[in-house]
Amino acid sequence: MREEGWPGREGWYDIAQICLNGHIINAMTNTNPEHSMNFCDTCGASTITNCQHCKHDIRGKYHVRGVLNSRYMTPKFCLNCGTPYPWTDIKIKAAQELVLGLDNLTQVEKENLNKSLNDIIRDTPETTVAATKAKKLFAKAGRGVAESFKNILVDIISEAAKKLIWP
Ligand SMILES: [Zn+2]
Ligand SMILES: [Zn+2]
């Protein structure tokens, strides 16, 4: 571990490299640059280390003195500008596509479901209401629909919404 990361601090964030589809390539590009790759070995997509909107670094693993293996979770939104990262965006768009194809829902219900999807990937005061609405619309849309949405959104959905919709 390089000492210059510790100028009298108890902990510091490394910079992460993640592929456009959200696979974590290297959660410690400063500490272990040898693990970085230009393309993802899982899906072949390009990799990034900063927000494509504001160029702020993607926060990587937190180094804490004495702790070797802290868990790293892919961030959903840029912590500097709040823009969804590409992998979050791809999943939102895929879910919205799926909404369009739901035959049992009216146009208004589809629009409501899309709005709810935007709220259930964030932890906001609206999350619970949105999750309850989404759950009803999934049920109305038909058998297996909730499951399909779960497959797409599982990594980006808020924990509170997850418990409500897929207990
Ligand atoms: Zn990938
Ligand atoms: Zn940003």
CSV table of C-alpha atoms and ligand atoms in Angstrom, one decimal:
chain,number,residue,atom,x,y,z
A,1,MET,CA,0.0,0.0,0.0
A,2,ARG,CA,1.4,3.4,-1.0
A,3,GLU,CA,2.1,5.6,2.0
A,4,GLU,CA,1.2,8.9,0.3
A,5,GLY,CA,-2.5,8.0,0.6
A,6,TRP,CA,-2.2,8.5,4.3
A,7,PRO,CA,-1.1,12.0,5.1
A,8,GLY,CA,-2.2,11.9,8.7
A,9,ARG,CA,-5.6,10.6,7.9
A,10,GLU,CA,-7.6,7.7,9.4
A,11,GLY,CA,-9.0,6.8,6.0
A,12,TRP,CA,-9.2,7.8,2.4
A,13,TYR,CA,-11.2,6.9,-0.7
A,14,ASP,CA,-9.5,5.3,-3.7
A,15,ILE,CA,-10.8,5.9,-7.2
A,16,ALA,CA,-12.8,3.1,-8.8
A,17,GLN,CA,-12.8,1.9,-12.4
A,18,ILE,CA,-16.2,0.5,-13.5
A,19,CYS,CA,-17.4,-0.6,-16.9
A,20,LEU,CA,-20.4,1.2,-18.6
A,21,ASN,CA,-22.6,-1.8,-17.7
A,22,GLY,CA,-21.7,-1.5,-14.0
A,23,HIS,CA,-19.1,-4.3,-13.6
A,24,ILE,CA,-16.5,-3.3,-11.0
A,25,ILE,CA,-13.1,-3.5,-12.7
A,26,ASN,CA,-10.9,-2.0,-10.1
A,27,ALA,CA,-12.1,-0.5,-6.8
A,28,MET,CA,-8.6,0.7,-6.0
A,29,THR,CA,-7.0,2.3,-9.1
A,30,ASN,CA,-4.6,4.3,-7.0
A,31,THR,CA,-3.4,1.4,-4.9
A,32,ASN,CA,-3.5,-1.3,-7.5
A,33,PRO,CA,-3.3,0.4,-11.0
A,34,GLU,CA,-2.1,-2.9,-12.4
A,35,HIS,CA,-5.7,-4.3,-12.1
A,36,SER,CA,-7.2,-1.5,-14.4
A,37,MET,CA,-8.4,-2.4,-17.9
A,38,ASN,CA,-9.6,-0.3,-20.8
A,39,PHE,CA,-12.4,-2.7,-21.5
A,40,CYS,CA,-14.5,-5.0,-19.3
A,41,ASP,CA,-13.5,-8.7,-19.3
A,42,THR,CA,-17.1,-9.6,-18.5
A,43,CYS,CA,-19.0,-7.7,-21.1
A,44,GLY,CA,-16.5,-6.0,-23.3
A,45,ALA,CA,-17.8,-2.4,-22.6
A,46,SER,CA,-15.5,0.5,-22.1
A,47,THR,CA,-14.5,1.4,-18.5
A,48,ILE,CA,-14.5,4.8,-16.8
A,49,THR,CA,-13.0,6.2,-13.7
A,50,ASN,CA,-15.0,9.5,-13.6
A,51,CYS,CA,-18.4,10.9,-14.1
A,52,GLN,CA,-19.1,11.5,-17.7
A,53,HIS,CA,-21.1,14.5,-16.9
A,54,CYS,CA,-18.9,16.5,-14.4
A,55,LYS,CA,-15.6,14.5,-14.7
A,56,HIS,CA,-15.5,14.0,-10.9
A,57,ASP,CA,-13.7,10.8,-9.9
A,58,ILE,CA,-15.8,7.7,-9.1
A,59,ARG,CA,-15.4,7.0,-5.4
A,60,GLY,CA,-13.6,3.7,-4.9
A,61,LYS,CA,-12.8,1.6,-1.9
A,62,TYR,CA,-12.4,3.3,1.5
A,63,HIS,CA,-9.1,2.6,3.0
A,64,VAL,CA,-9.2,2.5,6.8
A,65,ARG,CA,-6.3,1.8,9.0
A,66,GLY,CA,-6.2,-1.8,10.1
A,67,VAL,CA,-9.1,-2.9,7.9
A,68,LEU,CA,-8.1,-4.9,4.9
A,69,ASN,CA,-11.4,-5.9,3.2
A,70,SER,CA,-14.1,-3.3,3.3
A,71,ARG,CA,-17.0,-4.2,0.9
A,72,TYR,CA,-17.3,-2.0,-2.2
A,73,MET,CA,-20.7,-1.3,-3.7
A,74,THR,CA,-21.1,0.2,-7.2
A,75,PRO,CA,-22.4,3.7,-6.7
A,76,LYS,CA,-25.6,4.6,-8.5
A,77,PHE,CA,-25.3,8.4,-8.8
A,78,CYS,CA,-22.3,10.8,-9.1
A,79,LEU,CA,-21.7,12.2,-5.6
A,80,ASN,CA,-20.6,15.4,-7.1
A,81,CYS,CA,-23.4,16.3,-9.5
A,82,GLY,CA,-26.1,13.7,-8.8
A,83,THR,CA,-26.2,12.4,-12.4
A,84,PRO,CA,-27.0,8.7,-12.7
A,85,TYR,CA,-23.9,6.8,-13.8
A,86,PRO,CA,-24.2,5.0,-17.2
A,87,TRP,CA,-25.0,1.6,-15.6
A,88,THR,CA,-27.8,3.1,-13.6
A,89,ASP,CA,-29.1,4.9,-16.7
A,90,ILE,CA,-29.0,1.7,-18.8
A,91,LYS,CA,-31.1,-0.1,-16.2
A,92,ILE,CA,-33.6,2.7,-15.9
A,93,LYS,CA,-34.0,2.8,-19.7
A,94,ALA,CA,-34.3,-1.0,-19.9
A,95,ALA,CA,-37.1,-0.9,-17.3
A,96,GLN,CA,-38.9,1.9,-19.1
A,97,GLU,CA,-38.7,-0.1,-22.3
A,98,LEU,CA,-40.3,-3.0,-20.5
A,99,VAL,CA,-43.1,-0.7,-19.2
A,100,LEU,CA,-43.9,0.3,-22.8
A,101,GLY,CA,-44.5,-3.3,-23.7
A,102,LEU,CA,-47.0,-4.1,-20.9
A,103,ASP,CA,-50.3,-4.8,-22.6
A,104,ASN,CA,-52.5,-4.8,-19.5
A,105,LEU,CA,-51.7,-1.3,-18.5
A,106,THR,CA,-53.3,1.9,-19.8
A,107,GLN,CA,-51.1,4.8,-21.1
A,108,VAL,CA,-51.7,6.7,-17.9
A,109,GLU,CA,-50.7,3.7,-15.8
A,110,LYS,CA,-47.6,3.2,-17.8
A,111,GLU,CA,-46.6,6.8,-17.3
A,112,ASN,CA,-47.3,6.4,-13.5
A,113,LEU,CA,-45.2,3.3,-13.4
A,114,ASN,CA,-42.3,5.1,-15.1
A,115,LYS,CA,-42.5,7.9,-12.6
A,116,SER,CA,-42.5,5.4,-9.7
A,117,LEU,CA,-39.5,3.6,-11.1
A,118,ASN,CA,-37.5,6.8,-10.9
A,119,ASP,CA,-38.4,7.1,-7.3
A,120,ILE,CA,-37.8,3.6,-6.2
A,121,ILE,CA,-34.2,3.6,-7.3
A,122,ARG,CA,-33.6,6.5,-4.9
A,123,ASP,CA,-34.1,6.7,-1.1
A,124,THR,CA,-36.4,9.7,-0.9
A,125,PRO,CA,-39.6,10.5,1.1
A,126,GLU,CA,-41.5,9.4,-2.0
A,127,THR,CA,-39.9,5.9,-2.2
A,128,THR,CA,-42.5,4.1,-0.1
A,129,VAL,CA,-45.4,5.6,-2.0
A,130,ALA,CA,-43.8,4.9,-5.3
A,131,ALA,CA,-43.0,1.3,-4.3
A,132,THR,CA,-46.6,0.7,-3.3
A,133,LYS,CA,-47.9,2.1,-6.6
A,134,ALA,CA,-45.3,0.1,-8.6
A,135,LYS,CA,-46.2,-3.1,-6.8
A,136,LYS,CA,-49.9,-2.7,-7.6
A,137,LEU,CA,-49.1,-1.9,-11.3
A,138,PHE,CA,-46.8,-4.9,-11.5
A,139,ALA,CA,-49.6,-7.1,-10.3
A,140,LYS,CA,-52.1,-5.6,-12.7
A,141,ALA,CA,-49.6,-6.0,-15.6
A,142,GLY,CA,-49.6,-9.7,-15.2
A,143,ARG,CA,-47.8,-12.8,-13.9
A,144,GLY,CA,-44.1,-12.7,-13.8
A,145,VAL,CA,-43.9,-9.0,-14.5
A,146,ALA,CA,-42.6,-8.0,-11.1
A,147,GLU,CA,-40.0,-10.7,-11.5
A,148,SER,CA,-38.8,-9.3,-14.8
A,149,PHE,CA,-38.4,-5.8,-13.3
A,150,LYS,CA,-36.6,-7.3,-10.3
A,151,ASN,CA,-34.0,-8.9,-12.7
A,152,ILE,CA,-33.3,-5.5,-14.3
A,153,LEU,CA,-33.4,-3.3,-11.3
A,154,VAL,CA,-32.1,-5.5,-8.4
A,155,ASP,CA,-28.8,-3.7,-8.2
A,156,ILE,CA,-30.1,-0.1,-8.3
A,157,ILE,CA,-33.3,-0.3,-6.4
A,158,SER,CA,-33.5,1.2,-2.9
A,159,GLU,CA,-33.5,-1.2,0.0
A,160,ALA,CA,-36.8,0.1,1.3
A,161,ALA,CA,-38.5,-0.3,-2.0
A,162,LYS,CA,-37.0,-3.8,-2.4
A,163,LYS,CA,-38.6,-4.9,0.9
A,164,LEU,CA,-42.0,-3.6,-0.1
A,165,ILE,CA,-42.1,-4.9,-3.6
A,166,TRP,CA,-40.3,-8.2,-3.3
A,167,PRO,CA,-40.5,-9.2,0.3
B,1,ZN,ZN,-18.9,-5.1,-18.0
B,2,ZN,ZN,-20.9,14.0,-11.9
